[in-house]
PDB file of C-alpha atoms in Angstrom:
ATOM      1  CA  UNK A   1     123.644 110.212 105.608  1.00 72.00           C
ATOM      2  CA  UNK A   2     120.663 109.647 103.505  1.00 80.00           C
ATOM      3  CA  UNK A   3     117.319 110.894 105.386  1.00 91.00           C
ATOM      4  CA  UNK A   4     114.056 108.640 104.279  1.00 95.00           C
ATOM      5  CA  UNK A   5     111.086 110.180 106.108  1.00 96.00           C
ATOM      6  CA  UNK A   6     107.426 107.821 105.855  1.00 97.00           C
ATOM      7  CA  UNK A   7     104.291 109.046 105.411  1.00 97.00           C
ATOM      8  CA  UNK A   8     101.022 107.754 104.620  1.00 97.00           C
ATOM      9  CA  UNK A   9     100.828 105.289 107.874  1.00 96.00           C
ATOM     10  CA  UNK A  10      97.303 104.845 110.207  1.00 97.00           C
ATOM     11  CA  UNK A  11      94.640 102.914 111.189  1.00 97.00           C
ATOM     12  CA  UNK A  12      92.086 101.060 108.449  1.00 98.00           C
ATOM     13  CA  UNK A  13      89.540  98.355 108.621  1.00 98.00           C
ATOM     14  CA  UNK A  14      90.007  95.391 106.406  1.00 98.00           C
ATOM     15  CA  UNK A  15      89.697  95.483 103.298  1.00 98.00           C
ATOM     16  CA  UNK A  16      90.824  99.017 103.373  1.00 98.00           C
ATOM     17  CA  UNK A  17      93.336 100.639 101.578  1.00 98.00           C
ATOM     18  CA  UNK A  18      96.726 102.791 102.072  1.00 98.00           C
ATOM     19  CA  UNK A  19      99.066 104.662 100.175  1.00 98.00           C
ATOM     20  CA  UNK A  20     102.482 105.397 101.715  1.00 98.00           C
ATOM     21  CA  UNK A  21     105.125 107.859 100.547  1.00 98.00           C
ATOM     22  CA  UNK A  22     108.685 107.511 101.425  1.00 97.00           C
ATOM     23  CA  UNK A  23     110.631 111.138 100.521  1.00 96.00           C
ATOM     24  CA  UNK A  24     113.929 111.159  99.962  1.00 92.00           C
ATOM     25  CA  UNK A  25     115.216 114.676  99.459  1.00 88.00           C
ATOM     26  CA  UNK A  26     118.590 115.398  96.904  1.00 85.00           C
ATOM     27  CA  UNK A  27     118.259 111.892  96.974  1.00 85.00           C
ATOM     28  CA  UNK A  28     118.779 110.081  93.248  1.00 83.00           C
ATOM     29  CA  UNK A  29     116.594 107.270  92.711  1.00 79.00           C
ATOM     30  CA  UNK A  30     117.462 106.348  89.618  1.00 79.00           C
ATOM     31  CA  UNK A  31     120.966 105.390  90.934  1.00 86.00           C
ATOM     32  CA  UNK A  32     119.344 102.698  93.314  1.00 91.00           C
ATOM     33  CA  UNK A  33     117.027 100.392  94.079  1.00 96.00           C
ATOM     34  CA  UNK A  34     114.623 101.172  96.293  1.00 96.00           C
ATOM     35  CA  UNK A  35     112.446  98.648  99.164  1.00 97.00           C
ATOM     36  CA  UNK A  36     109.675  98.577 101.466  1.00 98.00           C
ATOM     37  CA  UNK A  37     109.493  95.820 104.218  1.00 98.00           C
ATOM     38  CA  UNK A  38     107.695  96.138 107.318  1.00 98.00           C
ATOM     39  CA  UNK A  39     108.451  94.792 110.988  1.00 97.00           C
ATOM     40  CA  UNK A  40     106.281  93.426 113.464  1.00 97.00           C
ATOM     41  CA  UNK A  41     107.554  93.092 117.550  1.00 94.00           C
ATOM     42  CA  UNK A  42     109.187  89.784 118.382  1.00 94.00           C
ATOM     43  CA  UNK A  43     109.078  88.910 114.305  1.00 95.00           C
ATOM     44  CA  UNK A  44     112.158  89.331 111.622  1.00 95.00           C
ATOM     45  CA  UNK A  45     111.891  92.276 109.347  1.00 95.00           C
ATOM     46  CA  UNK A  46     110.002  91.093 105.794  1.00 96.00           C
ATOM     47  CA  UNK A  47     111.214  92.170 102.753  1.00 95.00           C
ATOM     48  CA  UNK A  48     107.599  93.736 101.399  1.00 97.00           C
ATOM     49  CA  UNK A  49     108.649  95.624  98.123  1.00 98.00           C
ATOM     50  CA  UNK A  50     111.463  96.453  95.602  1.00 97.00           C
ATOM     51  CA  UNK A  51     111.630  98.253  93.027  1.00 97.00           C
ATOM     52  CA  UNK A  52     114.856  98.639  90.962  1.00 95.00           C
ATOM     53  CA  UNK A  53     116.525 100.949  88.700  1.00 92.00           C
ATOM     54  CA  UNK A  54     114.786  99.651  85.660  1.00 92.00           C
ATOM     55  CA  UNK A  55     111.492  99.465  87.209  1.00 93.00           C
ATOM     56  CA  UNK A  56     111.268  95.950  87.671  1.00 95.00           C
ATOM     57  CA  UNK A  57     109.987  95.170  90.543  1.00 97.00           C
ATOM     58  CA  UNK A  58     109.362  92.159  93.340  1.00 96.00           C
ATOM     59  CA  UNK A  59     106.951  91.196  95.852  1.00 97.00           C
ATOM     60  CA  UNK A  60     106.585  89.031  98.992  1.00 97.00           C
ATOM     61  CA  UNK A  61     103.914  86.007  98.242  1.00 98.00           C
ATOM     62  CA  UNK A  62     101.868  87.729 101.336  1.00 97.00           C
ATOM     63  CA  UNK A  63     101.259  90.789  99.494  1.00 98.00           C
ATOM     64  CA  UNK A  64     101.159  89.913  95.522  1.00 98.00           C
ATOM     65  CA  UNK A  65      98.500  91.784  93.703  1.00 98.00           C
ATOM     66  CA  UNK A  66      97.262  93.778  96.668  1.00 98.00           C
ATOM     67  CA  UNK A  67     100.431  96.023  96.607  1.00 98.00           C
ATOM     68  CA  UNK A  68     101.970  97.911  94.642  1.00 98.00           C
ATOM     69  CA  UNK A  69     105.180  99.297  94.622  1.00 98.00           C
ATOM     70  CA  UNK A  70     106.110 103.123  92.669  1.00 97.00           C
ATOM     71  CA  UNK A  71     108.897 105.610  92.598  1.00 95.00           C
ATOM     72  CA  UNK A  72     108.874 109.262  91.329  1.00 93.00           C
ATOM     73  CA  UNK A  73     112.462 109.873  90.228  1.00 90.00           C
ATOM     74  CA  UNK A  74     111.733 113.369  89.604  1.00 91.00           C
ATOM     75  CA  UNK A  75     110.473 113.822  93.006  1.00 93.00           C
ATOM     76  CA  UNK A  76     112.779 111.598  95.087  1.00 93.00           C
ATOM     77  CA  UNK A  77     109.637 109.722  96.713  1.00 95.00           C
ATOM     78  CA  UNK A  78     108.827 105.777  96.691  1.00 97.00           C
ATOM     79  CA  UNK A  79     105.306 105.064  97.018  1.00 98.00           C
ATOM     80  CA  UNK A  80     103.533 101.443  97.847  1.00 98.00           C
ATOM     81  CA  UNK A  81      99.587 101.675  97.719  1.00 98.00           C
ATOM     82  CA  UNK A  82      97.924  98.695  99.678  1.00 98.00           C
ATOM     83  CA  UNK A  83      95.025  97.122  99.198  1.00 98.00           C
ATOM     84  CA  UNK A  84      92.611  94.523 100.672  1.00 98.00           C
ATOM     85  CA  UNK A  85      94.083  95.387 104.204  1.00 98.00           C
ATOM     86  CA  UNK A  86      94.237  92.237 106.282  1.00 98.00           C
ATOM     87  CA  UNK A  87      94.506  92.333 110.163  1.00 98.00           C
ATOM     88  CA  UNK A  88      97.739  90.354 108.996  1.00 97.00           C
ATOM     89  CA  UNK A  89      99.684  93.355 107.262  1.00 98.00           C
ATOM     90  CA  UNK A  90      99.299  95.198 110.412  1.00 98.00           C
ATOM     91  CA  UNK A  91     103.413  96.589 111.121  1.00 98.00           C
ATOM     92  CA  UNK A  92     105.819  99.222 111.070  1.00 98.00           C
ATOM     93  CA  UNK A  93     106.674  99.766 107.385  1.00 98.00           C
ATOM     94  CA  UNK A  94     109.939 100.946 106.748  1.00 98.00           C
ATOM     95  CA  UNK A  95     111.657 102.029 103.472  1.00 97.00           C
ATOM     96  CA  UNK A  96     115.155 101.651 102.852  1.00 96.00           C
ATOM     97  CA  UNK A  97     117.557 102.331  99.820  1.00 95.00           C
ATOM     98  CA  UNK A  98     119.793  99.814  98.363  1.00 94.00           C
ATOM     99  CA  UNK A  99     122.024  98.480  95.818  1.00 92.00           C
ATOM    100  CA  UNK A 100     121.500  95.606  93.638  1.00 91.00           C
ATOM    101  CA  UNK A 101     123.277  92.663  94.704  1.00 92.00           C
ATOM    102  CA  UNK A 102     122.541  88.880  92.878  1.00 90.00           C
ATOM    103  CA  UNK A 103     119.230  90.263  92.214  1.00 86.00           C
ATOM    104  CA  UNK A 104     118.652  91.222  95.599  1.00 90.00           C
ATOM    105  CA  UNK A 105     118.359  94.908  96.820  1.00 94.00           C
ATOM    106  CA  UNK A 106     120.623  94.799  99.630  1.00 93.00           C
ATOM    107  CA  UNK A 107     119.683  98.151 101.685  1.00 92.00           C
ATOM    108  CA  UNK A 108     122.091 100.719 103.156  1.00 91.00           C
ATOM    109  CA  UNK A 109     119.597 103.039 104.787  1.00 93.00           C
ATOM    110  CA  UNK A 110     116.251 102.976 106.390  1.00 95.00           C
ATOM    111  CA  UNK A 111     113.674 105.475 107.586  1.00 96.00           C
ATOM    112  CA  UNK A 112     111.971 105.622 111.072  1.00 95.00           C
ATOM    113  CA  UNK A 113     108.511 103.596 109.751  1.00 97.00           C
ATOM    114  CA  UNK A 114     105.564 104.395 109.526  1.00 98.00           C
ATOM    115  CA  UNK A 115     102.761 102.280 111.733  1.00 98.00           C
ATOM    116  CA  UNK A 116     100.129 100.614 109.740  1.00 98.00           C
ATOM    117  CA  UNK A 117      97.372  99.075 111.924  1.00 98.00           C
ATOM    118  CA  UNK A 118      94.554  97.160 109.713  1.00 98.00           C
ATOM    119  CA  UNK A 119      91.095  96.131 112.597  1.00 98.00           C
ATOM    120  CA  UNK A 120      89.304  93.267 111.235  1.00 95.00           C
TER     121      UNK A 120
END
């Protein structure tokens, strides 16, 4: 069992920023892809963030250019830094690891979240 422990979460005004960690002890990142996506009660889970073994990496439409999505191989830990907080990227934010499937990270395990709560 992989354990993915967030960090980083809180409360900002708009037009704030964040910058979330994701830790992944013993785990290797540069054998998967890694993904941040974030939930909100009564909505489906968005994909946010992926990054993939190569560095390439994708975004949702909702968050292109305001976020951006790291890894530290050495240190096991996936970052995303947000910026130009809307009230509209208020969530949990989870990160998960994954495989590559079709282009797609497909993910196999998820952390607890971490709350992100942007006040306009």
């Amino acid at each position: 069992q992989v354990q993915l422990v967030e960090s980083g979460g809180g409360s900002v005004q708009a037009g704030g920023s964040l910058r979330l960690s994701c830790a992944a002890p013993g785990l290797m990142f540069s054998w998967y892809c890694m993904a941040w996506s974030r939930q909100v009660p009564g909505k489906e889970r968005e994909a946010v963030a992926t990054i993939f073994t190569d560095g390439t990496t994708n975004y949702a439409d909702s968050v292109k250019g305001r976020f951006t999505i790291s890894k530290d191989n050495a240190k096991s830990t996936l970052y995303l830094q947000m910026n130009s907080l809307t009230p509209e990227d208020t969530a949990m934010y989870l990160c998960a690891r994954g495989r590559p499937l079709d282009g797609v990270c497909v993910a196999a395990d998820w952390g607890q979240g971490t709350q992100i709560t942007v006040s306009s």
